[in-house]
Coordinates of C-alpha atoms in Angstrom, one line a residue:
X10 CA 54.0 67.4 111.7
X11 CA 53.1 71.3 111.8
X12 CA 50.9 72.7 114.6
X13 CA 47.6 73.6 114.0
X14 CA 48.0 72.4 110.6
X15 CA 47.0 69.3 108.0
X16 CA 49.4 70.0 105.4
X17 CA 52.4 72.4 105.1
X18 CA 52.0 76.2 104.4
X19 CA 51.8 76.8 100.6
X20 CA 54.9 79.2 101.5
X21 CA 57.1 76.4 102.9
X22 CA 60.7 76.0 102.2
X23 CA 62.9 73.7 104.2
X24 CA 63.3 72.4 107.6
X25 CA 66.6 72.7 109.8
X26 CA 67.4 70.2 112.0
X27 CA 69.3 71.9 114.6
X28 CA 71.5 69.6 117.6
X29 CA 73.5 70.6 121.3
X30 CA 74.7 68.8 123.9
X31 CA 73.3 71.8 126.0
X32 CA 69.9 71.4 127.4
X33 CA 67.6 74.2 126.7
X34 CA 70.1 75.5 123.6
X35 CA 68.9 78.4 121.4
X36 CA 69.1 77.6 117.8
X37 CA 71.7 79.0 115.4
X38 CA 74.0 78.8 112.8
X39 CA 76.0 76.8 115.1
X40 CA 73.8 74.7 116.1
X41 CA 72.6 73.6 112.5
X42 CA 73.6 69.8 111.2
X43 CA 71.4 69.3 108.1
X44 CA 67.7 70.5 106.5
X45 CA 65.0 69.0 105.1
X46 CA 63.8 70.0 102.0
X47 CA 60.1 67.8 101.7
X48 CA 57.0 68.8 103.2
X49 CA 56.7 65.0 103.8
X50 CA 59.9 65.2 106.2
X51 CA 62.8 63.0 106.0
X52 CA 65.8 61.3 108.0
X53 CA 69.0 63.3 109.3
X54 CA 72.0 61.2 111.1
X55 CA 73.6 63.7 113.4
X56 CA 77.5 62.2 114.1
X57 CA 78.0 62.9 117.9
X58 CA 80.0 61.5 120.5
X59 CA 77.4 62.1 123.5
X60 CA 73.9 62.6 123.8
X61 CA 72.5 65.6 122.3
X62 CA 69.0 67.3 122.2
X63 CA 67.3 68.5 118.9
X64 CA 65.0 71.1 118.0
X65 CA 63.5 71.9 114.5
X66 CA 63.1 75.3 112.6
X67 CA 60.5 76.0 110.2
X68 CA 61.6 78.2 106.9
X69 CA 59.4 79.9 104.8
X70 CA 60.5 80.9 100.9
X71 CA 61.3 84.4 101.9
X72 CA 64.3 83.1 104.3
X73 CA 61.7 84.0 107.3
X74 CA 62.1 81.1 110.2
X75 CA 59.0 80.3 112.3
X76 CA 59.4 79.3 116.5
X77 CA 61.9 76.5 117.1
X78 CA 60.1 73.2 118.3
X79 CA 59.9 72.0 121.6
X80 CA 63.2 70.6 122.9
X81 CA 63.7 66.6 122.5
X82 CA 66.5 64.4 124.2
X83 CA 69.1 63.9 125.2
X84 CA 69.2 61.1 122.7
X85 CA 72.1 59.4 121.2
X86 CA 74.5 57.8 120.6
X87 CA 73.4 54.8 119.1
X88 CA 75.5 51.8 119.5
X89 CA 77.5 51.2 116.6
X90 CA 78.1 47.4 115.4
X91 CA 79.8 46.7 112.0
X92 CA 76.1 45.8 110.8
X93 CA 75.4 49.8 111.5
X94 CA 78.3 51.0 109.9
X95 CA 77.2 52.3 106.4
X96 CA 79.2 52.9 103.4
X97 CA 81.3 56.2 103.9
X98 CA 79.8 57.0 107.4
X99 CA 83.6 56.8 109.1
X100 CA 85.6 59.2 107.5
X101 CA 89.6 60.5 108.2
X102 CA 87.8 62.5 111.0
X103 CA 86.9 59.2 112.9
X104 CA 90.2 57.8 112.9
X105 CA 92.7 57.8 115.6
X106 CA 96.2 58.8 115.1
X107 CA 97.8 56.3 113.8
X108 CA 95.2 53.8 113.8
X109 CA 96.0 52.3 110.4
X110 CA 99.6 50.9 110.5
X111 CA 101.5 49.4 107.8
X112 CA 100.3 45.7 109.2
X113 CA 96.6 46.8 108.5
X114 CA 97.0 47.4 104.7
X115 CA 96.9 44.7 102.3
X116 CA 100.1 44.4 100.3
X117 CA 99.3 46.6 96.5
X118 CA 96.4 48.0 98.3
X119 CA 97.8 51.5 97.8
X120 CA 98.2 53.2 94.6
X121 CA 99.6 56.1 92.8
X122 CA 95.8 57.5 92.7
X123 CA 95.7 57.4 96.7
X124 CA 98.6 59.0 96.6
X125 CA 98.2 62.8 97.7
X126 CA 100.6 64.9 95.3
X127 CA 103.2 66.2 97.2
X128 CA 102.6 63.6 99.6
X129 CA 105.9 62.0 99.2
X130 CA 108.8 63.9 100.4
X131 CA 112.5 63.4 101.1
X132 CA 112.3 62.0 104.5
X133 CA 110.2 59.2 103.1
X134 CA 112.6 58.1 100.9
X135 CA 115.3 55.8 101.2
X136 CA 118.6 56.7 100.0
X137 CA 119.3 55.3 96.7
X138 CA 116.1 53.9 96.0
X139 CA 115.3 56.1 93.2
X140 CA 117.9 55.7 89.9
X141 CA 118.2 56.6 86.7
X142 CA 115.9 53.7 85.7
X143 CA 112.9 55.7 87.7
X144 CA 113.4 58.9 86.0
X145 CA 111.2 59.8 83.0
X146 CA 113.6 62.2 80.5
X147 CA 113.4 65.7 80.6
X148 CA 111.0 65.1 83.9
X149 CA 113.1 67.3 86.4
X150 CA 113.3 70.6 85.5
X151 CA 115.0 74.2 87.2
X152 CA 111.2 74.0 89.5
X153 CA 112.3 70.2 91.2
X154 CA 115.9 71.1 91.7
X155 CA 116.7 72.9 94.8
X156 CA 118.8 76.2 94.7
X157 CA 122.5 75.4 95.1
X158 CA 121.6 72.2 95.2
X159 CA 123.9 71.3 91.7
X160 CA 127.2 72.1 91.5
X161 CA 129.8 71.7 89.6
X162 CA 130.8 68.5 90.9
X163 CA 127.7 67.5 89.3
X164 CA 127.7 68.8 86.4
X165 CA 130.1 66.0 83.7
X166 CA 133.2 68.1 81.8
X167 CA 131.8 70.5 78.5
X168 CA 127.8 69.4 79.4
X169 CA 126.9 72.7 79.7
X170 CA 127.4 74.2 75.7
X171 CA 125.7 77.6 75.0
X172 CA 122.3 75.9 73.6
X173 CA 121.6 75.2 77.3
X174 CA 122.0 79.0 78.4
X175 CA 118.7 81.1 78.3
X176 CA 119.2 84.4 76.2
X177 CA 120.6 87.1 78.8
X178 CA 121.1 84.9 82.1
X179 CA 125.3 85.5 82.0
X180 CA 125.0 89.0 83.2
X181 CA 128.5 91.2 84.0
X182 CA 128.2 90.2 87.7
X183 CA 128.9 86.6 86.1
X184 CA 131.6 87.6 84.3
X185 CA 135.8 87.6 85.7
X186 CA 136.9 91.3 85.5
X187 CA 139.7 90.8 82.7
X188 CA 138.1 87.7 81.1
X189 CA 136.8 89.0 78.0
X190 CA 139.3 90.5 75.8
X191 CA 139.0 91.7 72.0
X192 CA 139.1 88.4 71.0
X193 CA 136.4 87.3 72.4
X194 CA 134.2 90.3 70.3
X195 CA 132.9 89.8 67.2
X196 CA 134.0 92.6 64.4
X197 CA 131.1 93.7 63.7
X198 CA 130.0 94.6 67.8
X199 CA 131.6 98.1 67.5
X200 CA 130.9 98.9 64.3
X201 CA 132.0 102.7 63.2
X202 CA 131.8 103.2 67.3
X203 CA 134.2 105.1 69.6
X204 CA 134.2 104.6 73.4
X205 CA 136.6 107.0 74.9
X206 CA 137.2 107.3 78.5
X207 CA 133.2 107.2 79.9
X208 CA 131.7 108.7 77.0
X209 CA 130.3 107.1 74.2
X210 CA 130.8 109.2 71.2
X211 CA 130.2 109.1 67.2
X212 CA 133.2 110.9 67.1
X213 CA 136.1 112.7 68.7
X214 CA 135.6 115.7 67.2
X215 CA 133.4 117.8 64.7
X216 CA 129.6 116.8 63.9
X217 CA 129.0 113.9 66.6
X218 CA 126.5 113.1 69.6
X219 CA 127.7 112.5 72.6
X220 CA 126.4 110.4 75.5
X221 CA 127.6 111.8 78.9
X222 CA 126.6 110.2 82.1
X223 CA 128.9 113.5 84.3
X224 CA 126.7 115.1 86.7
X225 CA 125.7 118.5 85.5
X226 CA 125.6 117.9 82.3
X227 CA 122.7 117.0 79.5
X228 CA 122.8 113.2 78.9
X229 CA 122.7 113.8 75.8
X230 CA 125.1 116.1 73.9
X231 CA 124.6 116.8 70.3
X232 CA 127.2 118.8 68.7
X233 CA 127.2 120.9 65.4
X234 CA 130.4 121.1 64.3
X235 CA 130.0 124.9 63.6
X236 CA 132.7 127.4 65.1
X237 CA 130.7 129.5 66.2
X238 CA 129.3 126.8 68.6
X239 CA 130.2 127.8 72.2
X240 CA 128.7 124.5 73.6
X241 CA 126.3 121.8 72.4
X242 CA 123.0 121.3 72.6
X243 CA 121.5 118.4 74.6
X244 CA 118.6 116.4 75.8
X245 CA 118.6 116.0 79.6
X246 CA 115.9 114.5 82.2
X247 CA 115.2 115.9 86.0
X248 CA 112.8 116.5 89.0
X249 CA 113.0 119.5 90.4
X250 CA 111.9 119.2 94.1
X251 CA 110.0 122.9 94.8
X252 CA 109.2 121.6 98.3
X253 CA 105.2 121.0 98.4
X254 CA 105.6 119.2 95.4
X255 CA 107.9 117.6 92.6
X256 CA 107.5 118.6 89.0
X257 CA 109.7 115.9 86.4
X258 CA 110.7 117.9 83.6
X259 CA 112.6 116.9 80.0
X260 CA 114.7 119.3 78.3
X261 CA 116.1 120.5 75.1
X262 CA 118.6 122.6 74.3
X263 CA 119.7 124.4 71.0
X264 CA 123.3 124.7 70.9
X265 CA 124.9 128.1 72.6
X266 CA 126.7 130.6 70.9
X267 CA 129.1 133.7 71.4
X268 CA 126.2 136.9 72.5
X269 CA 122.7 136.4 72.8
X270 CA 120.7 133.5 71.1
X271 CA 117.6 131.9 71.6
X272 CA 116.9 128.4 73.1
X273 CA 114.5 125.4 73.3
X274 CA 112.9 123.5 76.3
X275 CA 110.4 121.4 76.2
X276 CA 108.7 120.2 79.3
X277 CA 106.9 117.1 80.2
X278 CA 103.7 117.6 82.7
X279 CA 103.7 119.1 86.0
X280 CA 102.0 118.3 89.3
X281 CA 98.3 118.2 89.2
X282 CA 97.9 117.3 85.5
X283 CA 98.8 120.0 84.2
X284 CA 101.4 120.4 81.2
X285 CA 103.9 123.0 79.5
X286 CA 105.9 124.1 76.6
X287 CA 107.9 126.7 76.9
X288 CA 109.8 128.3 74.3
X289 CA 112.6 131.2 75.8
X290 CA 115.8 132.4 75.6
X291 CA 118.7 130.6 77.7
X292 CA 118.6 133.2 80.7
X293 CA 115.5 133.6 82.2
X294 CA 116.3 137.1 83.3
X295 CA 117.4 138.7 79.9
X296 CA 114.4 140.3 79.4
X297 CA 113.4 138.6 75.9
X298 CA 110.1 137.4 74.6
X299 CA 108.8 134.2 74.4
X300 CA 106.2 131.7 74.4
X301 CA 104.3 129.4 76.8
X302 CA 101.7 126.7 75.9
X303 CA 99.6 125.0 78.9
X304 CA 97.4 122.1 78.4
X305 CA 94.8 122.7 81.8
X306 CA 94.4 119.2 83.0
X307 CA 92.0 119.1 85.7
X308 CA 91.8 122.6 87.3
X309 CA 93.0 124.8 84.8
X310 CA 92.1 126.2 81.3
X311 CA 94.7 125.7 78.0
X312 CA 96.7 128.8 77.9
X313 CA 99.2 129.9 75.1
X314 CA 100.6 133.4 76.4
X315 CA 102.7 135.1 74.2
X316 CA 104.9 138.1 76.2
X317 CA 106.8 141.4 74.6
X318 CA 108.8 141.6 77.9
X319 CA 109.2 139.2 80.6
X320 CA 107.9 140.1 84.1
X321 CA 107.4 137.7 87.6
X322 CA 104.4 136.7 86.9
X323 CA 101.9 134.7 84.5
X324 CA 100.1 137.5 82.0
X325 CA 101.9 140.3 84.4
X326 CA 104.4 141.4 81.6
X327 CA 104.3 144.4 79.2
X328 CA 102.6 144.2 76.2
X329 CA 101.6 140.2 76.8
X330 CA 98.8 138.2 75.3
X331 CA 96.8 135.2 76.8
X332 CA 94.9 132.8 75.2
X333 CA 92.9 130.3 77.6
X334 CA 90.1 128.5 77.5
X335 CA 88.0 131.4 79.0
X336 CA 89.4 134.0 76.2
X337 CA 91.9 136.6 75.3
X338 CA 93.7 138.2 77.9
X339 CA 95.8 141.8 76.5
X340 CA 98.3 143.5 79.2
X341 CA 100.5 146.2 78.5
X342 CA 101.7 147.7 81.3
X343 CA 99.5 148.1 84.4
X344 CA 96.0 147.7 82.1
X345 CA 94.8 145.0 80.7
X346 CA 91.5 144.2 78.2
X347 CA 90.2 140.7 77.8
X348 CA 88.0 139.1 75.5
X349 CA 86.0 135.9 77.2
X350 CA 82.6 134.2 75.9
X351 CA 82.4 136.9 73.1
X352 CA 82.1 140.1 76.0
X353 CA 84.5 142.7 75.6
X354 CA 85.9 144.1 78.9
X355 CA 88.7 147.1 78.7
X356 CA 89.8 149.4 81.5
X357 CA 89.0 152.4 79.5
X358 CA 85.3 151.9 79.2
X359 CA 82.9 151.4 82.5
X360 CA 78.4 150.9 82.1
X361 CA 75.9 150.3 84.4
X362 CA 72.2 151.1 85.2
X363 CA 70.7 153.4 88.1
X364 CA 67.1 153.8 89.1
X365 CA 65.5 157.1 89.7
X366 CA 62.0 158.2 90.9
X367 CA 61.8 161.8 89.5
X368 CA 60.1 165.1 90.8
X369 CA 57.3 165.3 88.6
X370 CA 58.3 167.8 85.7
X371 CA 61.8 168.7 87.5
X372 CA 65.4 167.6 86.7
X373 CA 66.4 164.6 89.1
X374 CA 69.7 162.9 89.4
X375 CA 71.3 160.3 90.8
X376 CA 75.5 160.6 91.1
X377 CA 77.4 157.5 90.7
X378 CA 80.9 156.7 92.5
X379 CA 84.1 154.8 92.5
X380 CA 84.7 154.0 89.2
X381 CA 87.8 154.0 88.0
X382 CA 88.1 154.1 84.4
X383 CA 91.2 154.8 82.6
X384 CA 92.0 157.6 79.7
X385 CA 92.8 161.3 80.6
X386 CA 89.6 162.9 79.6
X387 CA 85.9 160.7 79.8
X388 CA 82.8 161.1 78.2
X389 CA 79.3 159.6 79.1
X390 CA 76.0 158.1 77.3
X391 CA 73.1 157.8 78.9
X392 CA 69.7 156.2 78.3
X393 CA 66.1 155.8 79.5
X394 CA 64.6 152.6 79.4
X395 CA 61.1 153.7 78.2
X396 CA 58.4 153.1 75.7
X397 CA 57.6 156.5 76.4
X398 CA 60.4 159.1 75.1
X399 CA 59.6 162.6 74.4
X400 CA 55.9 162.5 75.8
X401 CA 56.2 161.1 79.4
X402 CA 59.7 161.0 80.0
X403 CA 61.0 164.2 78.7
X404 CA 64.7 163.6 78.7
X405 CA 67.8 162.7 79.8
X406 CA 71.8 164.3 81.0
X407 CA 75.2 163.6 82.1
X408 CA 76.8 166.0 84.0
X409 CA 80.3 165.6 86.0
X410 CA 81.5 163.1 84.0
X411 CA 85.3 161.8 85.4
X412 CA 87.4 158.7 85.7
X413 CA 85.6 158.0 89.0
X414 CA 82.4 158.7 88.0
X415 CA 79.4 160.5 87.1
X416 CA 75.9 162.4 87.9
X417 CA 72.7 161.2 85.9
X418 CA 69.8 163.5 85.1
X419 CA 65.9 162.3 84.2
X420 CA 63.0 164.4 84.1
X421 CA 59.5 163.0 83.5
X422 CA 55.6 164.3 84.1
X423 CA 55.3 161.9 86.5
X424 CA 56.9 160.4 89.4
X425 CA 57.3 156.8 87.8
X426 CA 60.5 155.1 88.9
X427 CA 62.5 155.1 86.0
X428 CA 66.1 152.8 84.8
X429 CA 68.8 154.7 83.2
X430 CA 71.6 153.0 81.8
X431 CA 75.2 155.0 81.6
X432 CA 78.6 154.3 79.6
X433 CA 81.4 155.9 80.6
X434 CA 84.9 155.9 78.2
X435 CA 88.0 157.0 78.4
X436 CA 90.6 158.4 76.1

């Protein structure tokens, strides 16, 4: 029934049926045995072993629940006769330990489908009770046999032929040192090969490649065959460890010859996602040009930069050019000019703007400082920014006009705050 009501709230959902052996308990999750779904109610059995007390909780659709009941009980528990017991009401949880023996079970009454898989183990077995008879063929595979649990001993003369070996289980760890000799290779193994010592070579001598596992040395050796050839060239792998971090880097190299001669090295990417390719001669400190393309990864722009003369560092050598993502980069020497979203900025050539409010009909100026703008001698344009030239503003001057700056002139009728714009270049 539901207080103060005749029928249930249009909003009703379920009601719990909640259960403790504690009088006066608080309902919870805990606490909760079963629900009914019906308006109309229903019947809950609550399996107890002592007398509990029972309180019900209201739910509406939205999940919200309404004030538990009052408390009922203790009630319970009912007197069970076999009458009472229903079908499936005393589960494995109401047995005893050990209350069903072997004189309790009906002779057949247990078959492979009540049999738990896995439920039969070694222990439960008596020795010799299962044959050859009980074995399906093919049923026991490497899974049911335990490790080292076949031997030899086992195992009848020549029943192990090479059509029972998985591809690649005989490893050299397998093998006696000494057992395999050359007759035990095929002709065709070594074919045109030549192991010598712990190289493996093509050849001995002349045009040949060379794999050589020696510290210090590519792992790959490729040699020409030319005479003038002081050493090969090579293909070698490493990680350079530069202490905050570890770049992995794959070379190349041309082979070396008598005086100076260029080289190749390709490396793979650096730390932070960032890769290189840099082309440059075999000594780093020679002085010679060379080339250096940079994907940017994450936190950098693409770069190709192209040096005349090698310096310490990036775009810091004479007469280099850099291409990233942001533009062109030129340095010779200590200047530089660049070339980024289409704007032009050199270190010869300096603008900028500076406001004047002019003596009415008198010369006014305004000096600018600290430029520095390369070129031995300078020369300056200036501007008005007017709609008025000639009539109201009169005109405009440069006078001490240097590398570091300049003094701008306006005179106009009135006293108007006017903009001048500058340029200053060098040559």
């Amino acid at each position: 029934m539901f207080v103060d009501a005749v029928a249930a709230p249009l909003d009703f959902a379920r009601v719990e049926v909640h259960a403790a052996t504690v009088d006066g308990f608080v309902p919870g999750p805990e606490t909760l045995h079963t629900t009914m779904e019906s308006p109309r109610g229903g019947e809950a059995k609550i399996v107890t072993g002592e007398p509990v007390y029972v309180r019900l909780v209201a739910r509406n659709t939205s999940g919200t629940a309404g004030a538990p009941s009052e408390q009922c009980g203790p009630v319970g528990p009912a007197t069970v006769v076999a009458e009472a017991v229903l079908n499936g009401i005393v589960d494995e949880l109401a047995l005893a330990v050990n209350a069903v023996s072997e004189a309790n079970l009906q002779p057949g009454s247990v078959g492979s489908t009540a049999i738990a898989a896995g439920a039969v183990i070694t222990p439960h077995m008596v020795a010799g009770s299962i044959n050859g008879d009980r074995i399906v063929a093919r049923s026991i595979t490497g899974e049911q046999i335990r490790a080292l649990s076949v031997t030899a001993a086992e195992l009848a003369a020549n029943s192990v032929t090479a059509l029972q070996l998985a591809a690649g289980i005989v490893d050299a760890t397998h093998i006696k040192a000494g057992s395999i000799n050359a007759r035990a290779l095929s002709a065709d193994a070594l074919n045109g090969k030549v192991v010598t010592g712990a190289l493996i070579q093509t050849a001995e001598s002349g045009r040949r490649i060379v794999l050589n596992p020696a510290a210090g040395s590519p792992a790959l050796q490729i040699y020409s065959g030319s005479p003038a050839e002081t050493a090969p060239g090579g293909l070698s792998s490493d990680v350079i460890d530069l202490g905050t971090w570890r770049q992995p880097e794959v070379s190349v190299f041309s082979p070396s010859v008598s005086g100076p001669g260029a080289g190749l090295r390709l490396r793979s990417p650096e730390s932070g996602g960032q890769g290189r390719v840099v082309l440059e001669p075999s000594s780093q400190s020679d002085g010679y040009a060379h080339l250096t393309v940079r994907n940017g990864g994450a936190r950098a722009d693409s770069e190709v930069t192209i040096y005349g003369a090698r310096a310490g560092a990036l775009g810091g050598g004479y007469h280099s050019q850099v291409v990233t993502g942001a533009g062109i980069t030129w340095t010779s020497a200590n200047r530089q000019m660049m070339l980024a979203d289409g704007v032009l900025t050199a270190p010869n050539i300096a603008t900028g703007a500076v406001k004047i409010v002019p003596t009415p009909g008198v010369p006014t100026s305004v000096t600018v400082t600290g430029l520095n703008v390369a070129g031995k001698s300078h020369r300056a344009f200036v501007t008005a920014n007017t709609t008025v030239p000639g009539t109201s503003v009169q005109g405009v001057g440069a006078t001490g006009v240097s590398g570091s700056g300049l003094t701008v002139w306006l005179t106009r009728t009135g006293s108007t705050e006017t903009t001048v714009w500058w340029t200053v270049i060098g040559s």
